[in-house]
Structure formats: structure tokens, C-alpha cells
PDB file of C-alpha atoms in Angstrom:
ATOM      1  CA  MET A   1      11.129  10.712  22.580  1.00  0.00           C
ATOM      2  CA  ILE A   2       8.959  10.376  18.754  1.00  0.00           C
ATOM      3  CA  LYS A   3      12.333  11.547  16.921  1.00  0.00           C
ATOM      4  CA  ILE A   4      14.526   8.239  18.578  1.00  0.00           C
ATOM      5  CA  TYR A   5      11.561   6.348  18.026  1.00  0.00           C
ATOM      6  CA  LEU A   6      11.566   6.292  14.538  1.00  0.00           C
ATOM      7  CA  ILE A   7      15.255   6.185  14.361  1.00  0.00           C
ATOM      8  CA  ILE A   8      15.359   3.157  15.438  1.00  0.00           C
ATOM      9  CA  LYS A   9      12.060   2.311  13.505  1.00  0.00           C
ATOM     10  CA  ARG A  10      13.884   3.036  10.324  1.00  0.00           C
ATOM     11  CA  MET A  11      17.112   0.617  11.241  1.00  0.00           C
ATOM     12  CA  ILE A  12      14.160  -1.574  11.820  1.00  0.00           C
ATOM     13  CA  ASP A  13      12.305  -1.070   8.545  1.00  0.00           C
ATOM     14  CA  PHE A  14      15.678  -1.328   7.066  1.00  0.00           C
ATOM     15  CA  ILE A  15      16.901  -4.826   8.810  1.00  0.00           C
ATOM     16  CA  LEU A  16      13.989  -6.430   8.173  1.00  0.00           C
ATOM     17  CA  ALA A  17      13.205  -5.080   5.113  1.00  0.00           C
ATOM     18  CA  LEU A  18      16.379  -6.963   3.777  1.00  0.00           C
ATOM     19  CA  LEU A  19      15.652 -10.032   5.590  1.00  0.00           C
ATOM     20  CA  GLY A  20      12.379 -10.593   3.573  1.00  0.00           C
ATOM     21  CA  MET A  21      14.197  -9.501   0.168  1.00  0.00           C
ATOM     22  CA  ILE A  22      16.508 -12.592   1.251  1.00  0.00           C
ATOM     23  CA  ILE A  23      13.798 -14.944   2.499  1.00  0.00           C
ATOM     24  CA  PHE A  24      11.593 -13.772   0.260  1.00  0.00           C
ATOM     25  CA  SER A  25      13.758 -13.956  -3.143  1.00  0.00           C
ATOM     26  CA  PRO A  26      12.416 -17.002  -4.966  1.00  0.00           C
ATOM     27  CA  VAL A  27       8.266 -16.218  -3.959  1.00  0.00           C
ATOM     28  CA  PHE A  28       9.621 -12.439  -6.852  1.00  0.00           C
ATOM     29  CA  LEU A  29      11.712 -15.286  -9.056  1.00  0.00           C
ATOM     30  CA  ILE A  30       7.745 -17.367  -9.199  1.00  0.00           C
ATOM     31  CA  LEU A  31       5.492 -14.430  -9.409  1.00  0.00           C
ATOM     32  CA  ILE A  32       7.515 -13.270 -11.903  1.00  0.00           C
ATOM     33  CA  ILE A  33       7.586 -15.590 -13.887  1.00  0.00           C
ATOM     34  CA  ALA A  34       4.067 -16.368 -13.086  1.00  0.00           C
ATOM     35  CA  ILE A  35       2.977 -13.070 -14.070  1.00  0.00           C
ATOM     36  CA  LYS A  36       4.918 -12.852 -17.407  1.00  0.00           C
ATOM     37  CA  LEU A  37       3.631 -16.451 -18.653  1.00  0.00           C
ATOM     38  CA  ASP A  38      -0.560 -15.526 -17.480  1.00  0.00           C
ATOM     39  CA  SER A  39      -0.486 -12.585 -19.345  1.00  0.00           C
ATOM     40  CA  LYS A  40       1.760  -9.343 -21.875  1.00  0.00           C
ATOM     41  CA  GLY A  41       2.923  -6.363 -20.923  1.00  0.00           C
ATOM     42  CA  PRO A  42       6.034  -5.547 -18.189  1.00  0.00           C
ATOM     43  CA  VAL A  43       6.173  -7.365 -14.457  1.00  0.00           C
ATOM     44  CA  PHE A  44       5.912  -4.109 -12.568  1.00  0.00           C
ATOM     45  CA  PHE A  45       3.568  -1.120 -12.486  1.00  0.00           C
ATOM     46  CA  LYS A  46       4.409   1.593 -10.072  1.00  0.00           C
ATOM     47  CA  GLN A  47       2.050   4.809  -9.058  1.00  0.00           C
ATOM     48  CA  LYS A  48       2.471   8.817  -7.760  1.00  0.00           C
ATOM     49  CA  ARG A  49       1.782   9.052  -4.004  1.00  0.00           C
ATOM     50  CA  VAL A  50       1.793  11.246  -1.368  1.00  0.00           C
ATOM     51  CA  GLY A  51       5.313  10.324   1.145  1.00  0.00           C
ATOM     52  CA  ILE A  52       6.173  11.868   4.202  1.00  0.00           C
ATOM     53  CA  HIS A  53       5.305  15.717   4.992  1.00  0.00           C
ATOM     54  CA  LYS A  54       3.919  15.381   1.548  1.00  0.00           C
ATOM     55  CA  THR A  55       6.578  14.779  -0.787  1.00  0.00           C
ATOM     56  CA  HIS A  56       6.012  12.248  -3.604  1.00  0.00           C
ATOM     57  CA  PHE A  57       7.455   8.709  -4.682  1.00  0.00           C
ATOM     58  CA  ASN A  58       6.070   6.147  -6.667  1.00  0.00           C
ATOM     59  CA  ILE A  59       4.586   3.312  -5.276  1.00  0.00           C
ATOM     60  CA  LEU A  60       6.011  -0.422  -6.181  1.00  0.00           C
ATOM     61  CA  LYS A  61       3.620  -3.190  -6.733  1.00  0.00           C
ATOM     62  CA  PHE A  62       2.765  -6.231  -8.904  1.00  0.00           C
ATOM     63  CA  ARG A  63       1.157  -5.709 -11.612  1.00  0.00           C
ATOM     64  CA  THR A  64      -2.963  -7.251 -11.508  1.00  0.00           C
ATOM     65  CA  MET A  65      -4.336  -6.201 -14.702  1.00  0.00           C
ATOM     66  CA  SER A  66      -3.916  -6.704 -18.374  1.00  0.00           C
ATOM     67  CA  ILE A  67      -2.698  -4.149 -20.296  1.00  0.00           C
ATOM     68  CA  ASP A  68      -6.282  -3.158 -22.229  1.00  0.00           C
ATOM     69  CA  ALA A  69      -8.330  -1.652 -19.031  1.00  0.00           C
ATOM     70  CA  PRO A  70      -8.878   1.252 -19.592  1.00  0.00           C
ATOM     71  CA  LYS A  71      -6.007   3.640 -18.362  1.00  0.00           C
ATOM     72  CA  ASP A  72      -7.828   7.021 -17.791  1.00  0.00           C
ATOM     73  CA  THR A  73     -10.863   5.010 -15.820  1.00  0.00           C
ATOM     74  CA  PRO A  74     -11.433   3.733 -11.862  1.00  0.00           C
ATOM     75  CA  THR A  75     -11.869   0.057 -10.924  1.00  0.00           C
ATOM     76  CA  HIS A  76     -15.457   1.698 -10.109  1.00  0.00           C
ATOM     77  CA  LEU A  77     -16.375   2.666 -13.502  1.00  0.00           C
ATOM     78  CA  LEU A  78     -15.853   0.006 -15.477  1.00  0.00           C
ATOM     79  CA  GLY A  79     -18.804  -2.195 -16.167  1.00  0.00           C
ATOM     80  CA  ASN A  80     -16.789  -5.031 -15.100  1.00  0.00           C
ATOM     81  CA  PRO A  81     -13.523  -4.997 -13.773  1.00  0.00           C
ATOM     82  CA  GLU A  82     -13.292  -8.450 -12.548  1.00  0.00           C
ATOM     83  CA  GLN A  83     -12.789  -8.600 -16.985  1.00  0.00           C
ATOM     84  CA  TYR A  84      -9.509  -6.691 -17.116  1.00  0.00           C
ATOM     85  CA  ILE A  85      -8.106  -8.771 -13.771  1.00  0.00           C
ATOM     86  CA  THR A  86      -5.310 -11.017 -14.537  1.00  0.00           C
ATOM     87  CA  ARG A  87      -5.622 -14.707 -13.384  1.00  0.00           C
ATOM     88  CA  ILE A  88      -2.453 -14.804 -11.092  1.00  0.00           C
ATOM     89  CA  GLY A  89      -3.680 -11.319 -10.084  1.00  0.00           C
ATOM     90  CA  LYS A  90      -7.324 -12.182  -8.667  1.00  0.00           C
ATOM     91  CA  LEU A  91      -4.163 -14.792  -6.221  1.00  0.00           C
ATOM     92  CA  LEU A  92      -2.344 -11.952  -5.861  1.00  0.00           C
ATOM     93  CA  ARG A  93      -5.301  -9.315  -4.635  1.00  0.00           C
ATOM     94  CA  LYS A  94      -6.632 -12.210  -2.462  1.00  0.00           C
ATOM     95  CA  THR A  95      -3.159 -12.634  -1.018  1.00  0.00           C
ATOM     96  CA  SER A  96      -1.984  -9.481  -0.776  1.00  0.00           C
ATOM     97  CA  LEU A  97       1.278 -10.728  -2.495  1.00  0.00           C
ATOM     98  CA  ASP A  98       1.214  -7.311  -4.701  1.00  0.00           C
ATOM     99  CA  GLU A  99       1.727  -5.495  -1.851  1.00  0.00           C
ATOM    100  CA  LEU A 100       5.484  -7.138  -2.113  1.00  0.00           C
ATOM    101  CA  PRO A 101       7.562  -5.390  -3.640  1.00  0.00           C
ATOM    102  CA  GLN A 102       6.859  -2.425  -1.881  1.00  0.00           C
ATOM    103  CA  VAL A 103       9.725  -3.943   0.045  1.00  0.00           C
ATOM    104  CA  ILE A 104      11.612  -2.021  -2.723  1.00  0.00           C
ATOM    105  CA  ASN A 105      10.069   1.419  -0.995  1.00  0.00           C
ATOM    106  CA  ILE A 106      11.044  -0.168   2.292  1.00  0.00           C
ATOM    107  CA  LEU A 107      14.841  -0.459   1.457  1.00  0.00           C
ATOM    108  CA  CYS A 108      14.666   3.244  -0.124  1.00  0.00           C
ATOM    109  CA  GLY A 109      13.280   4.719   2.763  1.00  0.00           C
ATOM    110  CA  THR A 110      10.276   5.937   1.424  1.00  0.00           C
ATOM    111  CA  MET A 111       8.089   3.864   2.895  1.00  0.00           C
ATOM    112  CA  SER A 112       8.187   1.954   6.840  1.00  0.00           C
ATOM    113  CA  ILE A 113       6.629  -1.462   7.553  1.00  0.00           C
ATOM    114  CA  ILE A 114       4.273   0.319   9.552  1.00  0.00           C
ATOM    115  CA  GLY A 115       2.877   3.720   8.850  1.00  0.00           C
ATOM    116  CA  PRO A 116      -0.456   5.481   7.303  1.00  0.00           C
ATOM    117  CA  ARG A 117      -0.948   4.232   4.243  1.00  0.00           C
ATOM    118  CA  PRO A 118       0.105   6.195   1.577  1.00  0.00           C
ATOM    119  CA  ALA A 119      -2.752   8.300  -0.300  1.00  0.00           C
ATOM    120  CA  LEU A 120      -2.792   9.319  -3.605  1.00  0.00           C
ATOM    121  CA  TRP A 121      -1.353  12.534  -5.290  1.00  0.00           C
ATOM    122  CA  ASN A 122      -4.834  13.463  -5.592  1.00  0.00           C
ATOM    123  CA  GLN A 123      -6.332  12.651  -2.718  1.00  0.00           C
ATOM    124  CA  TYR A 124      -6.637  16.173  -1.642  1.00  0.00           C
ATOM    125  CA  ASP A 125      -9.714  15.310   1.062  1.00  0.00           C
ATOM    126  CA  LEU A 126      -8.002  12.967   1.845  1.00  0.00           C
ATOM    127  CA  ILE A 127      -4.748  15.073   3.026  1.00  0.00           C
ATOM    128  CA  LYS A 128      -6.015  17.658   4.365  1.00  0.00           C
ATOM    129  CA  GLU A 129      -7.795  16.347   6.570  1.00  0.00           C
ATOM    130  CA  ARG A 130      -4.738  14.304   7.736  1.00  0.00           C
ATOM    131  CA  ASP A 131      -3.017  17.823   8.045  1.00  0.00           C
ATOM    132  CA  LYS A 132      -5.708  17.784  11.260  1.00  0.00           C
ATOM    133  CA  TYR A 133      -3.888  15.520  12.745  1.00  0.00           C
ATOM    134  CA  GLY A 134      -0.409  15.077  12.189  1.00  0.00           C
ATOM    135  CA  ALA A 135      -0.641  11.865  10.064  1.00  0.00           C
ATOM    136  CA  ASN A 136       1.194  13.799   6.987  1.00  0.00           C
ATOM    137  CA  ASN A 137       4.709  13.872   8.660  1.00  0.00           C
ATOM    138  CA  VAL A 138       4.980  10.926   9.607  1.00  0.00           C
ATOM    139  CA  PRO A 139       5.998   7.948   7.874  1.00  0.00           C
ATOM    140  CA  VAL A 140       3.610   5.959   5.576  1.00  0.00           C
ATOM    141  CA  GLY A 141       3.327   2.035   5.805  1.00  0.00           C
ATOM    142  CA  LEU A 142       3.007  -0.906   4.003  1.00  0.00           C
ATOM    143  CA  THR A 143      -0.299  -0.892   6.984  1.00  0.00           C
ATOM    144  CA  GLY A 144      -1.433   1.108   9.331  1.00  0.00           C
ATOM    145  CA  TRP A 145      -3.549   1.826  12.215  1.00  0.00           C
ATOM    146  CA  ALA A 146      -6.721   2.658   9.704  1.00  0.00           C
ATOM    147  CA  GLN A 147      -6.227  -0.210   7.592  1.00  0.00           C
ATOM    148  CA  ILE A 148      -6.620  -3.120  10.741  1.00  0.00           C
ATOM    149  CA  ASN A 149     -10.238  -1.105  11.425  1.00  0.00           C
ATOM    150  CA  GLY A 150     -12.373  -0.656   8.732  1.00  0.00           C
ATOM    151  CA  ARG A 151     -10.666  -1.002   5.437  1.00  0.00           C
ATOM    152  CA  ASP A 152     -12.111   0.807   2.268  1.00  0.00           C
ATOM    153  CA  GLU A 153     -15.460   1.903   4.036  1.00  0.00           C
ATOM    154  CA  LEU A 154     -13.779   4.315   5.966  1.00  0.00           C
ATOM    155  CA  PRO A 155     -15.371   7.216   5.082  1.00  0.00           C
ATOM    156  CA  ILE A 156     -12.407   9.641   4.713  1.00  0.00           C
ATOM    157  CA  GLU A 157     -12.644  12.140   8.142  1.00  0.00           C
ATOM    158  CA  ALA A 158     -13.206   8.819  10.487  1.00  0.00           C
ATOM    159  CA  LYS A 159      -9.645   7.666   8.582  1.00  0.00           C
ATOM    160  CA  ALA A 160      -7.887  10.330   8.706  1.00  0.00           C
ATOM    161  CA  LYS A 161      -8.653   9.797  12.489  1.00  0.00           C
ATOM    162  CA  LEU A 162      -7.334   6.260  12.686  1.00  0.00           C
ATOM    163  CA  ASP A 163      -4.339   7.816  11.295  1.00  0.00           C
ATOM    164  CA  GLY A 164      -4.386  10.474  13.460  1.00  0.00           C
ATOM    165  CA  GLU A 165      -5.293   7.651  16.624  1.00  0.00           C
ATOM    166  CA  TYR A 166      -1.866   5.961  15.513  1.00  0.00           C
ATOM    167  CA  VAL A 167       0.859   9.099  15.204  1.00  0.00           C
ATOM    168  CA  LYS A 168      -0.726   9.900  18.576  1.00  0.00           C
ATOM    169  CA  LYS A 169       0.580   6.088  20.287  1.00  0.00           C
ATOM    170  CA  MET A 170       3.398   6.032  18.290  1.00  0.00           C
ATOM    171  CA  GLY A 171       5.730   3.313  19.644  1.00  0.00           C
ATOM    172  CA  PHE A 172       6.739  -0.254  19.960  1.00  0.00           C
ATOM    173  CA  MET A 173       3.392  -1.460  20.694  1.00  0.00           C
ATOM    174  CA  MET A 174       1.450   0.509  19.058  1.00  0.00           C
ATOM    175  CA  ASP A 175       3.092  -1.046  15.661  1.00  0.00           C
ATOM    176  CA  ALA A 176       3.099  -4.387  16.725  1.00  0.00           C
ATOM    177  CA  LYS A 177      -0.091  -3.929  17.374  1.00  0.00           C
ATOM    178  CA  CYS A 178      -1.303  -2.919  12.902  1.00  0.00           C
ATOM    179  CA  CYS A 179       1.600  -6.130  12.539  1.00  0.00           C
ATOM    180  CA  PHE A 180      -0.051  -8.620  14.047  1.00  0.00           C
ATOM    181  CA  GLY A 181      -3.398  -7.212  13.027  1.00  0.00           C
ATOM    182  CA  THR A 182      -2.456  -7.484   9.116  1.00  0.00           C
ATOM    183  CA  ILE A 183      -1.200 -10.969   9.609  1.00  0.00           C
ATOM    184  CA  PHE A 184      -4.907 -11.601  10.814  1.00  0.00           C
ATOM    185  CA  SER A 185      -6.658 -10.451   7.817  1.00  0.00           C
ATOM    186  CA  VAL A 186      -4.490 -11.633   5.383  1.00  0.00           C
ATOM    187  CA  LEU A 187      -5.027 -15.149   6.835  1.00  0.00           C
ATOM    188  CA  LYS A 188      -8.704 -13.831   6.829  1.00  0.00           C
ATOM    189  CA  SER A 189      -7.978 -13.132   3.329  1.00  0.00           C
ATOM    190  CA  ASP A 190      -8.933  -9.767   3.732  1.00  0.00           C
ATOM    191  CA  GLY A 191      -5.941  -8.377   2.526  1.00  0.00           C
ATOM    192  CA  VAL A 192      -3.766  -4.708   2.915  1.00  0.00           C
ATOM    193  CA  ILE A 193      -5.793  -2.584   1.881  1.00  0.00           C
ATOM    194  CA  GLU A 194      -4.881   0.735  -0.368  1.00  0.00           C
ATOM    195  CA  GLY A 195      -4.584   4.168   0.757  1.00  0.00           C
ATOM    196  CA  GLY A 196      -7.862   4.946  -0.305  1.00  0.00           C
ATOM    197  CA  THR A 197     -10.762   5.192   1.188  1.00  0.00           C
ATOM    198  CA  GLY A 198     -13.716   3.617  -0.680  1.00  0.00           C
ATOM    199  CA  ALA A 199     -14.246   4.759  -4.146  1.00  0.00           C
ATOM    200  CA  LEU A 200     -10.849   6.754  -4.282  1.00  0.00           C
ATOM    201  CA  GLU A 201      -9.134   4.011  -3.612  1.00  0.00           C
ATOM    202  CA  HIS A 202      -9.580   2.205  -6.819  1.00  0.00           C
ATOM    203  CA  LYS A 203      -8.733   4.801  -8.383  1.00  0.00           C
ATOM    204  CA  GLU A 204      -5.350   3.257  -7.758  1.00  0.00           C
ATOM    205  CA  THR A 205      -5.991   0.748 -10.622  1.00  0.00           C
ATOM    206  CA  ALA A 206      -6.317   2.681 -13.727  1.00  0.00           C
ATOM    207  CA  ASP A 207      -3.363   4.270 -13.593  1.00  0.00           C
ATOM    208  CA  GLU A 208      -1.531   0.169 -13.831  1.00  0.00           C
ATOM    209  CA  ASN A 209      -0.910   0.470 -17.736  1.00  0.00           C
ATOM    210  CA  LYS A 210       1.635   3.023 -16.406  1.00  0.00           C
ATOM    211  CA  GLU A 211       4.061   0.175 -14.942  1.00  0.00           C
ATOM    212  CA  VAL A 212       7.411   0.451 -15.407  1.00  0.00           C
TER     213      VAL A 212
END
């Protein structure tokens, strides 16, 4: 049953992502122009993440930090990280619009709409913990069960356990719950949370100068 659902899930992902690209193409264009006008640097940045079966892929996001941000310093270790976030970047983060380019990841099949949020390649503790629940053996997602049940505040063990709960209950109803839960979260300006846990999550922005 799981294999059949994964095939159906992939078909749904592709169709919805393709529709999303078409519908939101004007938004993409506006944001691309806004980012270029707001600060120097590329529009996108890519970062190595862990996908299904612990394979690596490059996740895409809109750039939200200035190019002079320290390259090798995690955001939580910066004295004043706000000084590096661009004006348009603040809006993108608050509304989660910086995640839009991941529609491309979904189209390419490296991500799903719903699934465990892809961990950073060097989050070995989270990856190892997910192994206990089989959470590394399903497609990673734009958002997931853990992201609407605790966000960054979750310790690694709790996050991996929620990812495992998703795997155990994976199906149309579970994906629908995650989808609607994410919509409510965004409407409340909570945003879609990245793959990391606690302070580890913020390491993603240290690589924003590896943009494409």
C-alpha cells in the first residue's frame, strides 16, 4: 500500500507543483525583481540537504541575506543577525515566500510537498535519530508533521519521533492535515520551518553566500 501511495503522491506533487509554477509565475517575477533591486547578489541560494534514503540534493530558496554576511558563521552566533537580513528578506521570511523556489525541487522529484523536512547534510545526530523511525526512507517535504507540531523548539529526539509518526500514518489524510496545518501556520505568520532543530536549524543561513 505504501509503495502505491508513494506513486500517487509523486503524481499529485508533480501536478500541483506544475500548477503552482504557472499560477505563481507573476509572484516569482515580482520577487526576483524586488530582490535584485533591494540588494546586490544572486536571487537564489542553494544548500546541500539530505533527501530520501539519505541521498544529497541542493535545496533552493530565495536569498534573504546580504552578500557581506559572514560565510562560515551560523546565524545564532552572529552578534546582530538582523543587520544581514535584507529588507525584502524580512518579508520573505515572515511570509515564507522564500520557500517558493522549492517548487522546482518538487518538480524535479528531489522533494515532495509533504514529508519530513530535509536535514542539513551535516546534521548527523538528526539523521541518525530519524533512522530509528524509518524517516530517512520517505520523500522529504516542503513542510511536514513536525513543522506544525513544535517547530524549531523541538529537541532532536522529539522531532525525529514526530517524523516517524508521519511515516507510520502516511497517507492522504495525514498529508491533508499537514497541508492545512501549514496554511494556518503561515496565516498566523509562523512561517514554514526549516529542516534543522533548535540552534542547528540556523546553520542553513551560514551558507547563503553559496547562492546560485
